[in-house]
PDB file of C-alpha atoms in Angstrom:
ATOM      1  CA  MET A   1       0.000   0.000   0.000  1.00  0.00           C
ATOM      2  CA  LYS A   2       2.846   2.363   0.890  1.00  0.00           C
ATOM      3  CA  VAL A   3       4.537   1.600  -2.413  1.00  0.00           C
ATOM      4  CA  LEU A   4       1.335   2.412  -4.280  1.00  0.00           C
ATOM      5  CA  LYS A   5       1.011   5.757  -2.465  1.00  0.00           C
ATOM      6  CA  ARG A   6       4.605   6.624  -3.344  1.00  0.00           C
ATOM      7  CA  ILE A   7       3.994   5.771  -6.973  1.00  0.00           C
ATOM      8  CA  ILE A   8       0.869   7.975  -7.018  1.00  0.00           C
ATOM      9  CA  ILE A   9       2.789  10.860  -5.400  1.00  0.00           C
ATOM     10  CA  VAL A  10       5.615  10.511  -7.925  1.00  0.00           C
ATOM     11  CA  ILE A  11       3.113  10.497 -10.813  1.00  0.00           C
ATOM     12  CA  ILE A  12       1.399  13.632  -9.453  1.00  0.00           C
ATOM     13  CA  LEU A  13       4.728  15.414  -9.002  1.00  0.00           C
ATOM     14  CA  LEU A  14       5.826  14.460 -12.509  1.00  0.00           C
ATOM     15  CA  ALA A  15       2.499  15.708 -13.901  1.00  0.00           C
ATOM     16  CA  ILE A  16       2.909  19.029 -12.083  1.00  0.00           C
ATOM     17  CA  LEU A  17       6.494  19.313 -13.325  1.00  0.00           C
ATOM     18  CA  GLY A  18       5.365  18.527 -16.863  1.00  0.00           C
ATOM     19  CA  LEU A  19       2.627  21.151 -16.735  1.00  0.00           C
ATOM     20  CA  GLY A  20       5.125  23.663 -15.360  1.00  0.00           C
ATOM     21  CA  ILE A  21       7.527  22.984 -18.226  1.00  0.00           C
ATOM     22  CA  ILE A  22       4.729  23.285 -20.803  1.00  0.00           C
ATOM     23  CA  ALA A  23       3.531  26.545 -19.200  1.00  0.00           C
ATOM     24  CA  GLY A  24       7.079  27.906 -19.185  1.00  0.00           C
ATOM     25  CA  ILE A  25       7.535  27.131 -22.868  1.00  0.00           C
ATOM     26  CA  ALA A  26       4.169  28.718 -23.735  1.00  0.00           C
ATOM     27  CA  ILE A  27       4.985  31.870 -21.770  1.00  0.00           C
ATOM     28  CA  ASN A  28       8.380  32.154 -23.437  1.00  0.00           C
ATOM     29  CA  ASP A  29       6.866  31.662 -26.899  1.00  0.00           C
ATOM     30  CA  GLY A  30       4.139  34.209 -26.137  1.00  0.00           C
ATOM     31  CA  TYR A  31       6.682  36.764 -24.938  1.00  0.00           C
ATOM     32  CA  ASN A  32       8.758  36.239 -28.078  1.00  0.00           C
ATOM     33  CA  MET A  33       5.658  36.733 -30.255  1.00  0.00           C
ATOM     34  CA  TYR A  34       4.951  40.002 -28.410  1.00  0.00           C
ATOM     35  CA  LYS A  35       8.555  41.216 -28.796  1.00  0.00           C
ATOM     36  CA  VAL A  36       8.658  40.443 -32.519  1.00  0.00           C
ATOM     37  CA  ALA A  37       5.335  42.226 -33.073  1.00  0.00           C
ATOM     38  CA  ILE A  38       6.263  45.403 -31.235  1.00  0.00           C
ATOM     39  CA  GLU A  39       9.748  45.534 -32.780  1.00  0.00           C
ATOM     40  CA  GLU A  40       8.243  45.321 -36.274  1.00  0.00           C
ATOM     41  CA  THR A  41       5.861  48.218 -35.569  1.00  0.00           C
ATOM     42  CA  SER A  42       6.097  50.342 -32.445  1.00  0.00           C
ATOM     43  CA  LEU A  43       2.995  50.825 -30.325  1.00  0.00           C
ATOM     44  CA  GLU A  44       3.095  54.570 -30.949  1.00  0.00           C
ATOM     45  CA  ASP A  45       3.139  54.091 -34.729  1.00  0.00           C
ATOM     46  CA  LYS A  46       0.370  51.531 -34.529  1.00  0.00           C
ATOM     47  CA  ILE A  47      -1.920  53.811 -32.515  1.00  0.00           C
ATOM     48  CA  ASN A  48      -1.133  56.866 -34.652  1.00  0.00           C
ATOM     49  CA  ASN A  49      -2.030  54.902 -37.791  1.00  0.00           C
ATOM     50  CA  ILE A  50      -5.358  53.902 -36.267  1.00  0.00           C
ATOM     51  CA  LYS A  51      -6.139  57.483 -35.278  1.00  0.00           C
ATOM     52  CA  SER A  52      -5.512  58.626 -38.839  1.00  0.00           C
ATOM     53  CA  ILE A  53      -8.070  56.314 -40.462  1.00  0.00           C
ATOM     54  CA  GLU A  54     -11.101  57.773 -42.199  1.00  0.00           C
ATOM     55  CA  ASN A  55     -14.187  58.070 -39.967  1.00  0.00           C
ATOM     56  CA  TYR A  56     -12.151  57.581 -36.785  1.00  0.00           C
ATOM     57  CA  THR A  57     -14.679  58.100 -33.988  1.00  0.00           C
ATOM     58  CA  LYS A  58     -13.764  59.958 -30.794  1.00  0.00           C
ATOM     59  CA  LEU A  59     -15.353  59.169 -27.427  1.00  0.00           C
ATOM     60  CA  GLU A  60     -17.009  62.580 -27.221  1.00  0.00           C
ATOM     61  CA  GLU A  61     -18.869  61.776 -30.437  1.00  0.00           C
ATOM     62  CA  LEU A  62     -20.648  58.871 -28.741  1.00  0.00           C
ATOM     63  CA  PRO A  63     -23.760  58.741 -26.528  1.00  0.00           C
ATOM     64  CA  LYS A  64     -22.994  57.851 -22.908  1.00  0.00           C
ATOM     65  CA  ILE A  65     -25.397  54.923 -23.016  1.00  0.00           C
ATOM     66  CA  TYR A  66     -23.498  53.425 -25.943  1.00  0.00           C
ATOM     67  CA  LYS A  67     -20.217  53.544 -24.020  1.00  0.00           C
ATOM     68  CA  ASP A  68     -21.945  52.105 -20.945  1.00  0.00           C
ATOM     69  CA  ALA A  69     -23.406  49.299 -23.050  1.00  0.00           C
ATOM     70  CA  VAL A  70     -19.987  48.394 -24.460  1.00  0.00           C
ATOM     71  CA  LEU A  71     -18.409  48.333 -21.010  1.00  0.00           C
ATOM     72  CA  ALA A  72     -21.272  46.310 -19.529  1.00  0.00           C
ATOM     73  CA  VAL A  73     -21.170  43.569 -22.130  1.00  0.00           C
ATOM     74  CA  GLU A  74     -17.439  43.489 -22.935  1.00  0.00           C
ATOM     75  CA  ASP A  75     -15.522  44.426 -19.785  1.00  0.00           C
ATOM     76  CA  HIS A  76     -17.436  45.935 -16.856  1.00  0.00           C
ATOM     77  CA  ARG A  77     -14.254  46.048 -14.712  1.00  0.00           C
ATOM     78  CA  PHE A  78     -12.345  47.933 -17.434  1.00  0.00           C
ATOM     79  CA  TYR A  79     -11.602  51.016 -15.317  1.00  0.00           C
ATOM     80  CA  LYS A  80     -10.510  48.873 -12.350  1.00  0.00           C
ATOM     81  CA  HIS A  81      -7.987  46.406 -13.786  1.00  0.00           C
ATOM     82  CA  GLY A  82      -4.538  46.950 -15.236  1.00  0.00           C
ATOM     83  CA  GLY A  83      -5.174  45.408 -18.616  1.00  0.00           C
ATOM     84  CA  VAL A  84      -5.669  41.810 -17.515  1.00  0.00           C
ATOM     85  CA  ASP A  85      -8.642  40.753 -15.382  1.00  0.00           C
ATOM     86  CA  ILE A  86      -7.727  37.713 -13.281  1.00  0.00           C
ATOM     87  CA  ILE A  87     -11.359  37.246 -12.213  1.00  0.00           C
ATOM     88  CA  SER A  88     -12.552  37.059 -15.818  1.00  0.00           C
ATOM     89  CA  ILE A  89      -9.706  34.730 -16.785  1.00  0.00           C
ATOM     90  CA  GLY A  90     -10.512  32.392 -13.897  1.00  0.00           C
ATOM     91  CA  ARG A  91     -14.179  32.316 -14.886  1.00  0.00           C
ATOM     92  CA  ALA A  92     -13.239  31.641 -18.517  1.00  0.00           C
ATOM     93  CA  VAL A  93     -10.870  28.804 -17.568  1.00  0.00           C
ATOM     94  CA  ILE A  94     -13.649  27.098 -15.605  1.00  0.00           C
ATOM     95  CA  LYS A  95     -16.041  27.375 -18.566  1.00  0.00           C
ATOM     96  CA  ASP A  96     -13.369  26.090 -20.965  1.00  0.00           C
ATOM     97  CA  ILE A  97     -12.698  23.089 -18.725  1.00  0.00           C
ATOM     98  CA  GLN A  98     -16.402  22.346 -18.444  1.00  0.00           C
ATOM     99  CA  ALA A  99     -16.807  22.536 -22.205  1.00  0.00           C
ATOM    100  CA  MET A 100     -13.497  20.749 -22.874  1.00  0.00           C
ATOM    101  CA  SER A 101     -12.901  23.401 -25.501  1.00  0.00           C
ATOM    102  CA  PHE A 102     -11.540  26.961 -25.858  1.00  0.00           C
ATOM    103  CA  VAL A 103     -14.986  28.598 -25.728  1.00  0.00           C
ATOM    104  CA  GLU A 104     -14.196  31.697 -23.670  1.00  0.00           C
ATOM    105  CA  GLY A 105     -10.992  33.670 -23.332  1.00  0.00           C
ATOM    106  CA  GLY A 106     -11.732  36.181 -20.587  1.00  0.00           C
ATOM    107  CA  SER A 107     -10.147  38.954 -22.651  1.00  0.00           C
ATOM    108  CA  THR A 108     -10.404  42.517 -21.419  1.00  0.00           C
ATOM    109  CA  ILE A 109     -10.993  45.465 -23.741  1.00  0.00           C
ATOM    110  CA  THR A 110      -7.250  46.181 -23.569  1.00  0.00           C
ATOM    111  CA  GLN A 111      -6.427  42.617 -24.579  1.00  0.00           C
ATOM    112  CA  GLN A 112      -8.872  42.910 -27.468  1.00  0.00           C
ATOM    113  CA  VAL A 113      -7.101  46.092 -28.585  1.00  0.00           C
ATOM    114  CA  ALA A 114      -3.837  44.125 -28.543  1.00  0.00           C
ATOM    115  CA  LYS A 115      -5.433  41.356 -30.586  1.00  0.00           C
ATOM    116  CA  ASN A 116      -7.129  43.708 -33.045  1.00  0.00           C
ATOM    117  CA  THR A 117      -4.012  45.780 -33.690  1.00  0.00           C
ATOM    118  CA  TYR A 118      -1.200  43.229 -33.589  1.00  0.00           C
ATOM    119  CA  PHE A 119      -2.391  39.639 -33.664  1.00  0.00           C
ATOM    120  CA  THR A 120      -4.814  37.289 -35.394  1.00  0.00           C
ATOM    121  CA  GLN A 121      -8.226  36.146 -34.167  1.00  0.00           C
ATOM    122  CA  GLU A 122      -6.946  32.554 -33.947  1.00  0.00           C
ATOM    123  CA  LYS A 123      -7.570  30.951 -30.545  1.00  0.00           C
ATOM    124  CA  LYS A 124      -4.112  29.730 -29.563  1.00  0.00           C
ATOM    125  CA  ILE A 125      -2.508  29.860 -26.117  1.00  0.00           C
ATOM    126  CA  THR A 126       0.714  31.439 -27.454  1.00  0.00           C
ATOM    127  CA  ARG A 127      -1.255  34.291 -29.012  1.00  0.00           C
ATOM    128  CA  LYS A 128      -3.241  34.739 -25.795  1.00  0.00           C
ATOM    129  CA  ILE A 129      -0.021  35.090 -23.799  1.00  0.00           C
ATOM    130  CA  ALA A 130       1.447  37.544 -26.325  1.00  0.00           C
ATOM    131  CA  GLU A 131      -1.808  39.478 -26.034  1.00  0.00           C
ATOM    132  CA  VAL A 132      -1.320  39.758 -22.249  1.00  0.00           C
ATOM    133  CA  PHE A 133       2.188  41.201 -22.634  1.00  0.00           C
ATOM    134  CA  MET A 134       0.924  43.656 -25.255  1.00  0.00           C
ATOM    135  CA  ALA A 135      -2.028  44.648 -23.078  1.00  0.00           C
ATOM    136  CA  ARG A 136       0.323  45.562 -20.242  1.00  0.00           C
ATOM    137  CA  GLU A 137       2.389  47.676 -22.656  1.00  0.00           C
ATOM    138  CA  ILE A 138      -0.738  49.453 -23.880  1.00  0.00           C
ATOM    139  CA  GLU A 139      -1.888  50.188 -20.326  1.00  0.00           C
ATOM    140  CA  LYS A 140       1.513  51.684 -19.475  1.00  0.00           C
ATOM    141  CA  ASN A 141       1.367  54.141 -22.351  1.00  0.00           C
ATOM    142  CA  TYR A 142      -2.287  55.109 -22.781  1.00  0.00           C
ATOM    143  CA  SER A 143      -5.161  56.209 -20.560  1.00  0.00           C
ATOM    144  CA  LYS A 144      -8.280  54.120 -20.129  1.00  0.00           C
ATOM    145  CA  ASP A 145     -10.323  56.529 -22.249  1.00  0.00           C
ATOM    146  CA  GLU A 146      -7.739  56.363 -25.034  1.00  0.00           C
ATOM    147  CA  ILE A 147      -7.766  52.562 -24.920  1.00  0.00           C
ATOM    148  CA  LEU A 148     -11.559  52.432 -25.045  1.00  0.00           C
ATOM    149  CA  GLU A 149     -11.543  54.825 -27.997  1.00  0.00           C
ATOM    150  CA  ILE A 150      -8.988  52.705 -29.862  1.00  0.00           C
ATOM    151  CA  TYR A 151     -11.030  49.581 -29.156  1.00  0.00           C
ATOM    152  CA  LEU A 152     -14.128  51.141 -30.696  1.00  0.00           C
ATOM    153  CA  ASN A 153     -12.127  52.016 -33.806  1.00  0.00           C
ATOM    154  CA  THR A 154     -10.567  48.581 -34.275  1.00  0.00           C
ATOM    155  CA  SER A 155     -13.708  46.485 -33.849  1.00  0.00           C
ATOM    156  CA  TYR A 156     -15.657  45.110 -36.787  1.00  0.00           C
ATOM    157  CA  PHE A 157     -19.376  45.918 -36.892  1.00  0.00           C
ATOM    158  CA  GLY A 158     -20.339  43.857 -39.917  1.00  0.00           C
ATOM    159  CA  ASP A 159     -21.365  44.977 -43.416  1.00  0.00           C
ATOM    160  CA  GLY A 160     -17.889  46.414 -44.021  1.00  0.00           C
ATOM    161  CA  TYR A 161     -18.067  48.891 -41.102  1.00  0.00           C
ATOM    162  CA  TYR A 162     -14.898  49.227 -39.017  1.00  0.00           C
ATOM    163  CA  THR A 163     -15.669  52.258 -36.848  1.00  0.00           C
ATOM    164  CA  VAL A 164     -18.683  53.334 -34.828  1.00  0.00           C
ATOM    165  CA  LYS A 165     -19.197  56.268 -37.182  1.00  0.00           C
ATOM    166  CA  GLU A 166     -19.352  54.010 -40.224  1.00  0.00           C
ATOM    167  CA  ALA A 167     -21.695  51.594 -38.445  1.00  0.00           C
ATOM    168  CA  SER A 168     -24.114  54.236 -37.149  1.00  0.00           C
ATOM    169  CA  ARG A 169     -24.272  55.899 -40.556  1.00  0.00           C
ATOM    170  CA  GLY A 170     -24.667  52.575 -42.326  1.00  0.00           C
ATOM    171  CA  TYR A 171     -27.220  50.927 -40.053  1.00  0.00           C
ATOM    172  CA  PHE A 172     -29.160  53.946 -38.789  1.00  0.00           C
ATOM    173  CA  GLU A 173     -28.337  56.727 -41.299  1.00  0.00           C
ATOM    174  CA  LYS A 174     -27.229  59.118 -38.551  1.00  0.00           C
ATOM    175  CA  GLU A 175     -24.137  60.338 -36.736  1.00  0.00           C
ATOM    176  CA  PRO A 176     -23.094  58.350 -33.629  1.00  0.00           C
ATOM    177  CA  ILE A 177     -24.134  61.063 -31.154  1.00  0.00           C
ATOM    178  CA  GLN A 178     -27.640  61.002 -32.653  1.00  0.00           C
ATOM    179  CA  MET A 179     -28.203  57.311 -31.965  1.00  0.00           C
ATOM    180  CA  THR A 180     -31.191  56.515 -29.768  1.00  0.00           C
ATOM    181  CA  ASP A 181     -30.789  54.391 -26.646  1.00  0.00           C
ATOM    182  CA  TYR A 182     -32.310  51.471 -28.571  1.00  0.00           C
ATOM    183  CA  GLU A 183     -29.809  51.846 -31.426  1.00  0.00           C
ATOM    184  CA  SER A 184     -26.882  52.358 -29.065  1.00  0.00           C
ATOM    185  CA  ILE A 185     -27.552  49.124 -27.204  1.00  0.00           C
ATOM    186  CA  MET A 186     -28.057  47.215 -30.432  1.00  0.00           C
ATOM    187  CA  LEU A 187     -24.793  48.489 -31.931  1.00  0.00           C
ATOM    188  CA  ALA A 188     -22.851  47.632 -28.765  1.00  0.00           C
ATOM    189  CA  GLY A 189     -23.677  43.959 -29.197  1.00  0.00           C
ATOM    190  CA  ILE A 190     -22.701  43.490 -32.833  1.00  0.00           C
ATOM    191  CA  PRO A 191     -18.845  43.159 -32.626  1.00  0.00           C
ATOM    192  CA  ASN A 192     -19.160  39.949 -30.584  1.00  0.00           C
ATOM    193  CA  ALA A 193     -20.201  38.154 -33.806  1.00  0.00           C
ATOM    194  CA  PRO A 194     -20.818  40.620 -36.673  1.00  0.00           C
ATOM    195  CA  SER A 195     -21.843  38.012 -39.227  1.00  0.00           C
ATOM    196  CA  VAL A 196     -24.513  36.762 -36.834  1.00  0.00           C
ATOM    197  CA  TYR A 197     -25.714  39.905 -35.056  1.00  0.00           C
ATOM    198  CA  SER A 198     -25.716  42.409 -37.906  1.00  0.00           C
ATOM    199  CA  PRO A 199     -29.327  43.671 -38.154  1.00  0.00           C
ATOM    200  CA  THR A 200     -29.171  43.431 -41.933  1.00  0.00           C
ATOM    201  CA  LYS A 201     -28.187  39.753 -41.723  1.00  0.00           C
ATOM    202  CA  ASN A 202     -30.544  38.507 -39.030  1.00  0.00           C
ATOM    203  CA  ALA A 203     -32.890  40.993 -37.385  1.00  0.00           C
ATOM    204  CA  GLU A 204     -34.165  38.474 -34.830  1.00  0.00           C
ATOM    205  CA  LEU A 205     -30.716  37.409 -33.616  1.00  0.00           C
ATOM    206  CA  SER A 206     -29.674  41.059 -33.529  1.00  0.00           C
ATOM    207  CA  LYS A 207     -32.561  41.780 -31.160  1.00  0.00           C
ATOM    208  CA  GLN A 208     -31.712  38.772 -29.018  1.00  0.00           C
ATOM    209  CA  ARG A 209     -28.159  40.048 -28.681  1.00  0.00           C
ATOM    210  CA  GLN A 210     -29.503  43.509 -27.903  1.00  0.00           C
ATOM    211  CA  ARG A 211     -31.481  41.989 -25.018  1.00  0.00           C
ATOM    212  CA  GLN A 212     -28.298  40.301 -23.752  1.00  0.00           C
ATOM    213  CA  VAL A 213     -26.516  43.650 -23.746  1.00  0.00           C
ATOM    214  CA  ALA A 214     -29.433  45.306 -21.918  1.00  0.00           C
ATOM    215  CA  ASN A 215     -29.389  42.501 -19.327  1.00  0.00           C
ATOM    216  CA  ALA A 216     -25.646  43.014 -18.809  1.00  0.00           C
ATOM    217  CA  MET A 217     -26.280  46.730 -18.273  1.00  0.00           C
ATOM    218  CA  VAL A 218     -28.917  45.952 -15.655  1.00  0.00           C
ATOM    219  CA  LYS A 219     -26.697  43.367 -13.953  1.00  0.00           C
ATOM    220  CA  ASN A 220     -23.789  45.805 -13.724  1.00  0.00           C
ATOM    221  CA  GLY A 221     -25.862  48.767 -12.556  1.00  0.00           C
ATOM    222  CA  TYR A 222     -25.834  50.991 -15.640  1.00  0.00           C
ATOM    223  CA  ILE A 223     -29.618  51.010 -16.014  1.00  0.00           C
ATOM    224  CA  THR A 224     -32.578  49.529 -14.154  1.00  0.00           C
ATOM    225  CA  GLU A 225     -34.647  46.646 -15.467  1.00  0.00           C
ATOM    226  CA  LYS A 226     -37.555  49.044 -15.932  1.00  0.00           C
ATOM    227  CA  GLU A 227     -35.376  51.372 -18.005  1.00  0.00           C
ATOM    228  CA  ALA A 228     -34.101  48.434 -20.063  1.00  0.00           C
ATOM    229  CA  ASN A 229     -37.611  47.240 -20.865  1.00  0.00           C
ATOM    230  CA  LYS A 230     -38.711  50.739 -21.851  1.00  0.00           C
ATOM    231  CA  ILE A 231     -35.696  51.220 -24.147  1.00  0.00           C
ATOM    232  CA  LEU A 232     -36.278  47.909 -25.898  1.00  0.00           C
ATOM    233  CA  GLN A 233     -39.955  48.703 -26.426  1.00  0.00           C
ATOM    234  CA  ASP A 234     -39.356  52.236 -27.716  1.00  0.00           C
ATOM    235  CA  ASN A 235     -38.245  51.320 -31.216  1.00  0.00           C
TER     236      ASN A 235
END
């Protein structure tokens, strides 16, 4: 019996050691991916290029409820974390283990900026680690408002729209600041899956996603349930 226990302990220790080695390799590869990316194009150049695009949309051009909707559904702790949200990552890891698949990444808005500006959308652990290093670099050099603004100008809204200004003009035929509460909440939900939630592709799914965004706003204290119901009925 004692021999069996020793064997089990040795196996567990070897498994832990193996996982540690694998994690170390992944972290090293992720760091190298980050270094190569930022050496090819500096963060300052990358951000300046984004700010120079046509129809770049500034935060002051957006309704408050739109910004609140984005934060509620994408990263409600955005103004509290330093670029990486350990709570969200932990929750995502649990869901991934339960699903036995990479279904949720726990990415913050800053991490999504890193992904949108430097990396691919491919779900690989090395890219996720590189994204973390890049997110920390972004947080060191830009304010939260600047990061949020960059995020909103590097997200895809479907139908060929890559900025909020393009999307609001295309979907609603109006400038972003003129969007109604209903339109703002709808638009906030589209980047999660543009080909699915674009109102021109599937109006019903777009409304379902809009309800999810409204529920997230209620859950995180941006609006009340009564206000959410009124907004969704006002169209």
